[in-house]
XYZ file of C-alpha atoms in Angstrom:
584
model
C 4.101 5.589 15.234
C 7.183 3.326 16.460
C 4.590 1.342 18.741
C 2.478 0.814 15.308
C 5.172 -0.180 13.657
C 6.674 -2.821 15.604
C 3.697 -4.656 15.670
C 5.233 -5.903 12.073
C 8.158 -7.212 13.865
C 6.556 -10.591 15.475
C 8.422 -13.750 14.659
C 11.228 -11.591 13.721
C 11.897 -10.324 17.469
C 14.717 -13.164 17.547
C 16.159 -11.659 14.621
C 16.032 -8.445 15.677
C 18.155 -9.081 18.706
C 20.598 -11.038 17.378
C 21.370 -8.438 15.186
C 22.900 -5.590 16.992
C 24.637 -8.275 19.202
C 26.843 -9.508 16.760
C 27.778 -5.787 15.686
C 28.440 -5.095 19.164
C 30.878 -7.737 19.236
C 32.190 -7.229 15.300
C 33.066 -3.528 16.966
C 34.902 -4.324 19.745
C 36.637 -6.963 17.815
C 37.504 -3.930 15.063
C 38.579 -1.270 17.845
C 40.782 -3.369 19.796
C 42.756 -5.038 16.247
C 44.831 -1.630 15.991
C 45.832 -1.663 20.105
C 47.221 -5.158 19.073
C 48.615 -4.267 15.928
C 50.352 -1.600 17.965
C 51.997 -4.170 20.480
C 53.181 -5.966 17.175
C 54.892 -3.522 15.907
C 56.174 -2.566 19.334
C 58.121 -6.322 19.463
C 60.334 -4.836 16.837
C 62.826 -2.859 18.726
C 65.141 -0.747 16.999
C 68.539 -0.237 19.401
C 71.905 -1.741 18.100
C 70.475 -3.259 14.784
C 67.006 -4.583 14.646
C 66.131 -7.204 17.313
C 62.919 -9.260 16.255
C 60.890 -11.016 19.646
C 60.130 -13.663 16.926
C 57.556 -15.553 19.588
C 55.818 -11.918 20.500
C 55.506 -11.336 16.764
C 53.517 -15.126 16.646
C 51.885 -14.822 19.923
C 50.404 -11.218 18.368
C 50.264 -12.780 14.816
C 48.130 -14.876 16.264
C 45.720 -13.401 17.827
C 45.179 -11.017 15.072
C 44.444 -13.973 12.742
C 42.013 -14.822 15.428
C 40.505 -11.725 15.869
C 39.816 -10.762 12.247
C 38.236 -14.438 11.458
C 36.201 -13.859 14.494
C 35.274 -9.979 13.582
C 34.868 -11.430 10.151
C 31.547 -13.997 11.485
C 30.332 -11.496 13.564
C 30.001 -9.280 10.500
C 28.689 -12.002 8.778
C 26.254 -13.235 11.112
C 24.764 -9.527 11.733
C 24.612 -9.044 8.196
C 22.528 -12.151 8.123
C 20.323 -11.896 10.890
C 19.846 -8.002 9.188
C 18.483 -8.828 6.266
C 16.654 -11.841 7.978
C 14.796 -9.036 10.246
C 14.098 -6.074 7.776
C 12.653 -7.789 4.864
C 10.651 -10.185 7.231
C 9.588 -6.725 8.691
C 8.602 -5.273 5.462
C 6.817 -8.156 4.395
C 4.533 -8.171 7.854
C 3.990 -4.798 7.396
C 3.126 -5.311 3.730
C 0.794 -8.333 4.712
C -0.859 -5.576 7.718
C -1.297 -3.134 5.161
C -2.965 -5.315 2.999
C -5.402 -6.977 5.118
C -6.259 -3.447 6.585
C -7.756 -2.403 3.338
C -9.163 -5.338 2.867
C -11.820 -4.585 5.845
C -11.890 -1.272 4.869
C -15.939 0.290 3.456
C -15.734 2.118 0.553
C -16.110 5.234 2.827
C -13.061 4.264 4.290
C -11.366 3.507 0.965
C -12.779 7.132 -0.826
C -10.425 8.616 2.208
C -7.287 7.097 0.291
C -6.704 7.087 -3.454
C -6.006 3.908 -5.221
C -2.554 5.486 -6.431
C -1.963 6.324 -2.483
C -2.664 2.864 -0.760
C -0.573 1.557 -3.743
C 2.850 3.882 -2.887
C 2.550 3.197 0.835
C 2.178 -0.550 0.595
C 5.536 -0.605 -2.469
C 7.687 3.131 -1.840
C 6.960 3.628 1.719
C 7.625 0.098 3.137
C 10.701 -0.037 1.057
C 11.735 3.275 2.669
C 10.834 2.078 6.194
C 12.118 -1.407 5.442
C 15.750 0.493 5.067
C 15.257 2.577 8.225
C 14.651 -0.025 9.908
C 17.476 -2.387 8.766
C 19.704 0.823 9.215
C 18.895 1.226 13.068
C 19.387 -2.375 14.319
C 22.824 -2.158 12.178
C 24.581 0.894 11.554
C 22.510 3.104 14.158
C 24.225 0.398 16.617
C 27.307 -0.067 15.528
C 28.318 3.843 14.738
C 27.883 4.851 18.328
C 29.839 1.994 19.760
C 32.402 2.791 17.013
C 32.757 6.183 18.507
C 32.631 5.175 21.723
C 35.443 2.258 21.805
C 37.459 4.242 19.407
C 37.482 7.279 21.353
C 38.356 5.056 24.831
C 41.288 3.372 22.670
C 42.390 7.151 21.175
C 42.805 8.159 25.048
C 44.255 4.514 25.845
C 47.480 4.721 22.982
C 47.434 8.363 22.883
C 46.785 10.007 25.843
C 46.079 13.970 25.680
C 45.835 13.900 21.611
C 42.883 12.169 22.027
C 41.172 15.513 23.007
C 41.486 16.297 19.164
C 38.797 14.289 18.134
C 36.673 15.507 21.524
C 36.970 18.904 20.245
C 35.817 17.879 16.125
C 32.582 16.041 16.987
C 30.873 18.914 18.656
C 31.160 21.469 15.515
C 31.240 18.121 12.926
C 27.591 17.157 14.376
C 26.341 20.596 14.529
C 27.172 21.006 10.826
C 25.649 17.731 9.832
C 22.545 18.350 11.887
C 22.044 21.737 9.842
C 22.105 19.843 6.945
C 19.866 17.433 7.793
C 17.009 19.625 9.155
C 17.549 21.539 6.076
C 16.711 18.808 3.824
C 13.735 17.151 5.794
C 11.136 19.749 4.665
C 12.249 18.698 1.348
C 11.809 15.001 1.579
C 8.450 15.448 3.664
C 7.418 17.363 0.330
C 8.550 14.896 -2.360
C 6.682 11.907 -0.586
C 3.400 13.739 -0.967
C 3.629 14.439 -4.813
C 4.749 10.746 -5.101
C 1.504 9.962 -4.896
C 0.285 12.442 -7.506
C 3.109 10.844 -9.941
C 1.618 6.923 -9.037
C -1.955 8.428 -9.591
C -0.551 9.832 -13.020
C 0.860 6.741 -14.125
C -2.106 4.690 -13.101
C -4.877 6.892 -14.797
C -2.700 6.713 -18.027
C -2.413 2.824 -18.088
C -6.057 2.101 -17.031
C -7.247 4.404 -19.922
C -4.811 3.688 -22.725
C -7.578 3.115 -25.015
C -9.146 6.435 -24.331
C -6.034 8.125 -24.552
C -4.986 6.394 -27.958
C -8.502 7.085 -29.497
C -8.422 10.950 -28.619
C -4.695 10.841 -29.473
C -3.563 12.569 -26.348
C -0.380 10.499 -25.966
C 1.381 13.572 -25.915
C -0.834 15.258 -23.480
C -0.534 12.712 -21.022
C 3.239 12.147 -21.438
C 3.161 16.489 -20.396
C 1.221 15.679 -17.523
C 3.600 12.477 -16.162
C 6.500 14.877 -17.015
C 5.355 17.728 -14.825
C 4.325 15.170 -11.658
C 8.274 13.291 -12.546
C 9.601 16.728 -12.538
C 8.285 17.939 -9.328
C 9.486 14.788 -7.204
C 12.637 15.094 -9.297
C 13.514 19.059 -7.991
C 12.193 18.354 -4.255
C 14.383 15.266 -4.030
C 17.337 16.975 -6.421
C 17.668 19.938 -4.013
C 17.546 17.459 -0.853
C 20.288 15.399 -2.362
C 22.461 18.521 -3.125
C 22.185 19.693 0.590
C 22.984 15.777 1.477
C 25.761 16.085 -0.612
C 27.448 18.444 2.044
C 28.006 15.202 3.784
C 30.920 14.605 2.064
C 33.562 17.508 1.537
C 32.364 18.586 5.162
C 33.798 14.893 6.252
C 36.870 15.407 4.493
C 37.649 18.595 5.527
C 37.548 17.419 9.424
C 39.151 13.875 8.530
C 42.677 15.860 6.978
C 42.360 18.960 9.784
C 42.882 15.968 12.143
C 45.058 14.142 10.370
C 47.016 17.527 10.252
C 46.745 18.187 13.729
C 47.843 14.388 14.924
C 50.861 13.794 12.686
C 51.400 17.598 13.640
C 50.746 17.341 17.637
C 51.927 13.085 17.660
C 55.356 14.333 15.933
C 56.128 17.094 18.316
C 55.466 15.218 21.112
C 57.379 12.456 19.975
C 61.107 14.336 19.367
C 60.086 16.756 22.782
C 59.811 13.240 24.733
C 61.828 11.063 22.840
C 59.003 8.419 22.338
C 58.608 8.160 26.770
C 55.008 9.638 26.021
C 53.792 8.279 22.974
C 55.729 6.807 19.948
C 55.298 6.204 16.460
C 53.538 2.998 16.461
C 50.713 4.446 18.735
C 50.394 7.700 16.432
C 49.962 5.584 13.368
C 47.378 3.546 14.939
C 45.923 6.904 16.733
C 45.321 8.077 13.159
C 43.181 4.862 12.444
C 41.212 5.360 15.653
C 40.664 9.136 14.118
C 39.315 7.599 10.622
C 37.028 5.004 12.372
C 35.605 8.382 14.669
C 34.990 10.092 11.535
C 33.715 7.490 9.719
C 31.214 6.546 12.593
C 29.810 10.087 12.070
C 29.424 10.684 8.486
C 27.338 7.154 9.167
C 25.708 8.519 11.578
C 24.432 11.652 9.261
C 23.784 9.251 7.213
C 21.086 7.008 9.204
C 19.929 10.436 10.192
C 18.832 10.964 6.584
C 17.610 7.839 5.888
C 15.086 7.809 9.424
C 14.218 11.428 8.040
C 12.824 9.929 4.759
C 11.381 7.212 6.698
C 9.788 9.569 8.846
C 7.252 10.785 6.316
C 6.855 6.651 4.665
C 6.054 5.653 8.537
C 3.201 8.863 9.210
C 1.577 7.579 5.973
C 1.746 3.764 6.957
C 0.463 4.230 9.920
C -2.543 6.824 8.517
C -3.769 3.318 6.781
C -2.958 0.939 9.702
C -4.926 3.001 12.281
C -7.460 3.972 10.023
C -10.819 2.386 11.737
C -13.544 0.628 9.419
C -16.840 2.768 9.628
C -18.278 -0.581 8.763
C -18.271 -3.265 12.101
C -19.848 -6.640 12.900
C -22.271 -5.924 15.770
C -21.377 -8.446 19.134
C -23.684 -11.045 18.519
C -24.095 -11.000 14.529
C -27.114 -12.945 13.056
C -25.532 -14.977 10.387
C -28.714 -16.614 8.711
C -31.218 -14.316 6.725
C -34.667 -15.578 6.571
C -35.633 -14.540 2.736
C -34.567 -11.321 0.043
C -37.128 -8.706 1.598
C -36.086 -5.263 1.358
C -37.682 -2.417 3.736
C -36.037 1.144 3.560
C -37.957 2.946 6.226
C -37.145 7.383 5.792
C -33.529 6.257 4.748
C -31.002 9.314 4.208
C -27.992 9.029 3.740
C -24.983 10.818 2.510
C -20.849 9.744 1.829
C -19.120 12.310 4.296
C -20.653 13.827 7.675
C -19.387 16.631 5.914
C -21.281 16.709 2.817
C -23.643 19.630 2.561
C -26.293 17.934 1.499
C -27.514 14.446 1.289
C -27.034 11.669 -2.014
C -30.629 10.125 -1.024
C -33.157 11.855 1.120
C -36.344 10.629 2.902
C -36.036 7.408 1.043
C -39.264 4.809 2.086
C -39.156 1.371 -0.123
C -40.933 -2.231 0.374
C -39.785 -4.508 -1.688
C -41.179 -8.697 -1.485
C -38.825 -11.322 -1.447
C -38.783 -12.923 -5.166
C -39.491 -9.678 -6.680
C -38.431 -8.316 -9.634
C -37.939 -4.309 -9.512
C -36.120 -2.204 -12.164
C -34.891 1.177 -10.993
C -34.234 4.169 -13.436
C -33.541 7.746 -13.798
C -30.777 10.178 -15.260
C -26.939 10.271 -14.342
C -26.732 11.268 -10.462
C -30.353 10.543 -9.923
C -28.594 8.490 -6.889
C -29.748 4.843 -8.152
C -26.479 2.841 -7.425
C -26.208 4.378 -3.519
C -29.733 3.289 -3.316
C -28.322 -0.140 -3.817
C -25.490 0.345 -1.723
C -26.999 0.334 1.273
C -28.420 -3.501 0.537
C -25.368 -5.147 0.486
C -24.033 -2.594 3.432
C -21.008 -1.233 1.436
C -22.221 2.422 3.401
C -24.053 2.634 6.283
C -27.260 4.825 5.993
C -27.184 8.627 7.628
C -30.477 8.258 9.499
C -33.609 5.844 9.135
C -33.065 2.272 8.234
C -32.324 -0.801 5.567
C -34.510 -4.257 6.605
C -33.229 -7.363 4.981
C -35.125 -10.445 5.353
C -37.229 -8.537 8.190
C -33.816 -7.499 10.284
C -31.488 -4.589 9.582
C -28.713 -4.738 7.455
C -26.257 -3.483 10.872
C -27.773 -6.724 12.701
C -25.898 -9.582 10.064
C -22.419 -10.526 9.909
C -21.043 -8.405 7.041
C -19.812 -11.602 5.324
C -22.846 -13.771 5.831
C -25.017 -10.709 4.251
C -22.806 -9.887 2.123
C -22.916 -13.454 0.812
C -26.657 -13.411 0.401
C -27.090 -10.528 -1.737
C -24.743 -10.611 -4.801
C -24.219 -7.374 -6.536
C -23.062 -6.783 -10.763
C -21.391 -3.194 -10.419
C -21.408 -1.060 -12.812
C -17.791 -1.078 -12.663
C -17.318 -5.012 -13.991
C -13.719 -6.341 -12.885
C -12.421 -10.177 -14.111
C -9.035 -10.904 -12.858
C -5.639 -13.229 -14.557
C -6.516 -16.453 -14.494
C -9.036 -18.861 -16.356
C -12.620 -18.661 -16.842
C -13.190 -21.171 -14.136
C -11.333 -19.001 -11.638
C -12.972 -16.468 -12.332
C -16.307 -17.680 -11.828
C -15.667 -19.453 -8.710
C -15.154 -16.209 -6.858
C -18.616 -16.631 -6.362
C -18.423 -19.831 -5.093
C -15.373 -21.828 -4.468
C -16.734 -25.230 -4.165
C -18.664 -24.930 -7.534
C -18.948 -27.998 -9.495
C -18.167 -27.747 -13.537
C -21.829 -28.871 -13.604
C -22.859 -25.208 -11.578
C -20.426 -23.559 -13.735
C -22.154 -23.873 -16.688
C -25.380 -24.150 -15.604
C -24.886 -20.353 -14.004
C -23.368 -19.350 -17.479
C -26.574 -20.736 -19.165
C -28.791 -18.382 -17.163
C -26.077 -15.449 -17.832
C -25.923 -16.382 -21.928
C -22.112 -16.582 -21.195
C -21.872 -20.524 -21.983
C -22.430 -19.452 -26.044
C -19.255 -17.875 -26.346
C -17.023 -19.587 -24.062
C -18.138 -22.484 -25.965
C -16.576 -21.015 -29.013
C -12.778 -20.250 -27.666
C -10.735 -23.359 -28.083
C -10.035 -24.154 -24.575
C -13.360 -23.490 -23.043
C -14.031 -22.852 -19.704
C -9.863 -22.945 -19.275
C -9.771 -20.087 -21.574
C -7.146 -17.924 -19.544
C -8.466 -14.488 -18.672
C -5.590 -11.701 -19.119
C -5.858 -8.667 -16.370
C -9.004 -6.661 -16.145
C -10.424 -8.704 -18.374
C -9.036 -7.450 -21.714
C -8.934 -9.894 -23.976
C -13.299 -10.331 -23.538
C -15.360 -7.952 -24.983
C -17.628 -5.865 -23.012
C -20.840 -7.865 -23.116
C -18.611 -11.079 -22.535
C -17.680 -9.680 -19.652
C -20.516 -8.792 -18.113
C -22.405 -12.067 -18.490
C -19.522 -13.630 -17.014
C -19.792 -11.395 -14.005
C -23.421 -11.905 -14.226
C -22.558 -15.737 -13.849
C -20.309 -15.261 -11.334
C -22.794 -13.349 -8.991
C -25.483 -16.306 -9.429
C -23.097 -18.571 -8.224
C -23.177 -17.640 -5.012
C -27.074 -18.407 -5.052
C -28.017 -15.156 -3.280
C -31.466 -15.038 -2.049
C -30.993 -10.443 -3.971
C -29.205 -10.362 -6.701
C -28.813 -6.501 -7.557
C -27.562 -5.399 -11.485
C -26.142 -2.516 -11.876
C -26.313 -1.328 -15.095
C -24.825 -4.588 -15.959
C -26.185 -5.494 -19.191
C -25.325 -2.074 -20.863
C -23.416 -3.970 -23.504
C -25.104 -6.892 -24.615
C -27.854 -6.503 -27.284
C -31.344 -6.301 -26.024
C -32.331 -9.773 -27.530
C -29.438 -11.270 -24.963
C -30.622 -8.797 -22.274
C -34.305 -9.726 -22.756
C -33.235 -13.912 -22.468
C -31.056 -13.200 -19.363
C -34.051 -11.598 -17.651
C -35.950 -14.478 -19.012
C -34.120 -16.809 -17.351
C -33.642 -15.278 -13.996
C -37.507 -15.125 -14.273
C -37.923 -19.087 -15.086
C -34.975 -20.437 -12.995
C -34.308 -18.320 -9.699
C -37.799 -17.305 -9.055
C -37.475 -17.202 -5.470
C -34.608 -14.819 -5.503
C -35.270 -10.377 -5.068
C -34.123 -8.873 -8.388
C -33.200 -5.364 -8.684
C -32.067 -4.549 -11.716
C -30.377 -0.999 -12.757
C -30.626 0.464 -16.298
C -30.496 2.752 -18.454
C -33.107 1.263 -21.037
C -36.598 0.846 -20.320
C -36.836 -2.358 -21.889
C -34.788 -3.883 -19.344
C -37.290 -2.993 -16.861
C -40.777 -3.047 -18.677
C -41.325 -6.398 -17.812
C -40.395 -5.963 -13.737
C -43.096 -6.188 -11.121
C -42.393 -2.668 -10.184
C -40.205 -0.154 -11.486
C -38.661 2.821 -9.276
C -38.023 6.247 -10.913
C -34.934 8.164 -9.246
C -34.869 12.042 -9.560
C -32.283 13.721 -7.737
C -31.677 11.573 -4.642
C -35.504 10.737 -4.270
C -38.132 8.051 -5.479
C -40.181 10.080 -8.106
C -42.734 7.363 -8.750
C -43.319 3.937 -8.137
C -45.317 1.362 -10.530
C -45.729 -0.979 -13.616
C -44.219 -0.137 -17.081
C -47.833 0.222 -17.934
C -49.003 2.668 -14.993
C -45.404 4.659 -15.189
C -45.843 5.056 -18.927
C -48.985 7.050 -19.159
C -48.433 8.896 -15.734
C -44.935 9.529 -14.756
C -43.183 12.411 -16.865
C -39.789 10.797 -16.464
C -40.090 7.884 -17.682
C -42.399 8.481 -20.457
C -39.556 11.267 -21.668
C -37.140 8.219 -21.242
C -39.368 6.002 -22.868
C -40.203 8.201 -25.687
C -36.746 8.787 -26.605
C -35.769 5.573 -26.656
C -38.657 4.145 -28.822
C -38.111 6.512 -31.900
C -38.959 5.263 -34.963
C -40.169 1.932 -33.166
C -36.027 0.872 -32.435
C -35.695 -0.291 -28.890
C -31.826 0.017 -29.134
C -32.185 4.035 -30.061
């Protein structure tokens, strides 16, 4: 996980470094100020009066000045250098996250939730951001700390410094309980984080639902129970945390106790020819920085704990592998839109019992137009899923333009056959912005000439500032029909020799529907049509239409032949035509 991680660091190595240098050097700066502040006090000599060594007190003066100034920009600097490091590190790793996904198949992104990939790219980071800046920092400078302090005890106080040898030993065992005591705890709270993102997420996208069914109150119950169970996980870690403290102050008195106790003693037993009172004073300041330097240790302890958990999930998405790959020597051109599925089966997970599509065998001309229906979870949109390669088939293959699908480079295929989901998505920005996601060089000219042929250019004609009309996120301030067409538009921007519609003119009214096809018939002749629906009247007029029945191609023909032969879609048709009313 460390090796992952660091791959974030790059440009940052410098950084890095630098870092625990100057805290290095800001600690023995820190440890050796009370040794000289000792020898200061130690040029005041008190025999017959007080005699001041007014040139020692400079000379030491002096170098203290120095010393703090220079402890001071070595703080400073590491500080710097710190923050230069961890949030360049965070944003890498933000940037690797993000690009991962990117290249991810949708088989790789059903693996992670939406709420998920969102708390490890924003929580987790942020949690292994502060690890991170905590190690090349404090996890530096609270050893050395120790260390030099410890050396200097021994140095000004000889034998007392075996005091603080004999507190660390039960002092770290007692902060060690404490931390592997709250671990299990934190390991926990990360996990339902992602329930409590998921929560939030659901409730946003489907405000409208939830303010139509008036189950405000129901939802704010179900945010309230996720909020509540990272609150008690992370409540019950921070009370065991919280240990840290009285624990600390327990030690730092008992050897404050025991040095003024031990130091005093010795000093009226030996008359000051051991150790005197200047050294004890500064002994107890070497005995602070000690326990200080522990409770900080404890406390990057806790902090690479939590990270711990933020890191395993990080790295779950960075060394996830793309079941999707561009072979070795890709073929980037595709010769026309002919489909060939040849026994195709094909399922989402090798673990699924059973398959979505099974013994699938389709031959579709380039130019065609062919309409595919049947019932919810007849399997129509993974049919079409396998065209554009977002899933690889189980067994048998997909032929596009006479090669397979796995032959192409993702992008250049991917480029050729545009697909409408079902699931439309605009994003903030203008019309124009919008639209050239299918093709960033488009002139204004293409613009509206592809919103012609989707009947979008009617309505953004009306709105005051055109095809500048700014878009607001996901889309909301279009209705759905608007929406679609301009998705519609989008897709025939890219000029894709298949153009697949998936359900994607569900909310316009069948007179637009009907001129859409209309045009797609007049003005991209050339181009493979498949066209999803739920209506038969958006397929009647297709060369061939495909009925889908549980994973399988139930029938294959013309509106005409399917209509007096094909039970399916003469129920469909039937039910649809009552009363003579297309839209019923």
């Amino acid at each position: 996980m460390v090796k992952e991680l660091s791959r974030s660091i790059r440009e940052y190595k410098t950084a890095s470094i630098l870092t625990p240098l100057f805290v290095s050097l800001e600690v023995v700066l820190e440890c050796l100020i009370p040794f000289v502040i000792s020898k200061l006090l130690g040029a005041i000599n008190v025999d017959d009066g007080v005699t001041i060594e007014l040139s020692q007190i400079l000379m030491y003066g002096g170098i203290l000045v120095a010393m703090s100034l220079a402890s001071l920009a070595f703080g400073a600097l590491s500080g710097a250098f710190c923050a230069k490091a961890s949030t360049g590190f965070a944003k890498n790793l933000r940037k690797d996250l993000y690009y991962k996904v990117q290249d991810f198949s949708f088989e790789n992104i059903d693996k992670f939730s939406t709420s998920s990939l969102i708390t490890r790219m924003t929580t987790d980071v942020t949690n292994v951001q502060f690890a991170y800046m905590t190690i090349i920092r404090i996890a530096v400078r609270c050893p050395l700390m120790m260390i030099f302090s410890l050396v200097m005890a021994f140095v000004m106080g000889g034998s007392l410094g075996f005091i603080f040898i004999a507190v660390i030993p039960p002092l770290s065992l007692l902060l060690f309980l404490i931390m592997r005591k709250a671990m299990p705890l934190f390991h926990r709270a990360f996990k339902k984080y992602d329930k409590l993102n998921e929560s939030i997420q659901e409730n946003v996208r489907g405000i409208r639902v939830v303010k139509t069914f008036v189950r405000e109150d129901y939802e704010k119950k179900k945010l309230n129970r996720a909020a509540s169970d990272v609150q008690y996980d992370l409540t019950k870690a921070e009370r065991i945390i919280a240990w840290n403290n009285p624990i600390m102050q327990f030690f730092f008195y008992g050897v404050l106790s025991a040095v003024l106790f031990l130091g005093s003693y010795t000093i009226l037993k030996t008359s000051g020819a051991v150790v005197n009172v200047e050294e004890v004073s500064q002994l107890i300041v070497y005995g602070m920085q000690i326990l200080m330097s522990l409770m900080m240790v404890s406390m990057v302890f806790a902090m690479i704990i939590m990270s711990l958990e933020s890191g395993r999930r990080i790295c779950e998405v960075l060394n996830e592998e793309s079941s999707l790959s561009n072979p070795e020597n890709p073929i980037f051109d595709i010769e026309d839109g002919s489909i060939d599925f040849d026994n195709v089966d094909f399922k989402y997970s090798v673990n699924a019992e059973r398959n979505v599509l099974e013994g699938i065998n389709l031959h579709i001309r380039s130019g065609e137009t062919i309409g595919i229906i049947g019932g919810t979870g007849s399997s129509k949109t993974s049919l079409i899923n396998l065209v554009s390669r977002l899933y690889d088939v189980t067994s048998g293959s997909v032929m596009v333009g006479g090669r397979n699908v796995k032959e192409y480079d993702l992008t250049a295929l991917r480029n050729q056959v545009a697909v409408v989901l079902q699931k439309n998505e605009l994003f903030t920005g203008s019309i124009k912005e919008n639209l050239r996601w299918g093709n960033p060089d488009a002139t204004d000219e293409e613009l509206v000439e592809a919103c012609k042929l989707a009947q979008a250019d009617e309505f953004i004609s009306t709105f005051p500032d055109g095809y500048d009309t700014h878009i607001e996120q996901g889309g909301t301030n279009v209705s759905g029909g608007q929406k679609q067409r301009l998705c519609i538009a989008r897709a025939l921007l890219k000029k894709p020799k298949i153009l697949i519609l998936d359900d994607s003119t569900s909310a316009v009214d069948t007179r637009t529907d009907a001129l859409i096809r209309k045009a797609f018939r007049e003005f991209i002749p050339e181009t493979t049509k498949l066209i999803i629906a739920q209506r038969t009247s958006s397929v009647e007029d297709a060369d061939r239409i495909i009925v889908m029945d549980s994973g399988k191609i139930n029938a294959i023909g013309t509106h005409k032949e399917l209509l007096g032969t094909n039970e399916i879609y003469t129920e469909v048709y039937n039910t649809q035509n009552k009363g003579g009313n297309d839209d019923e």
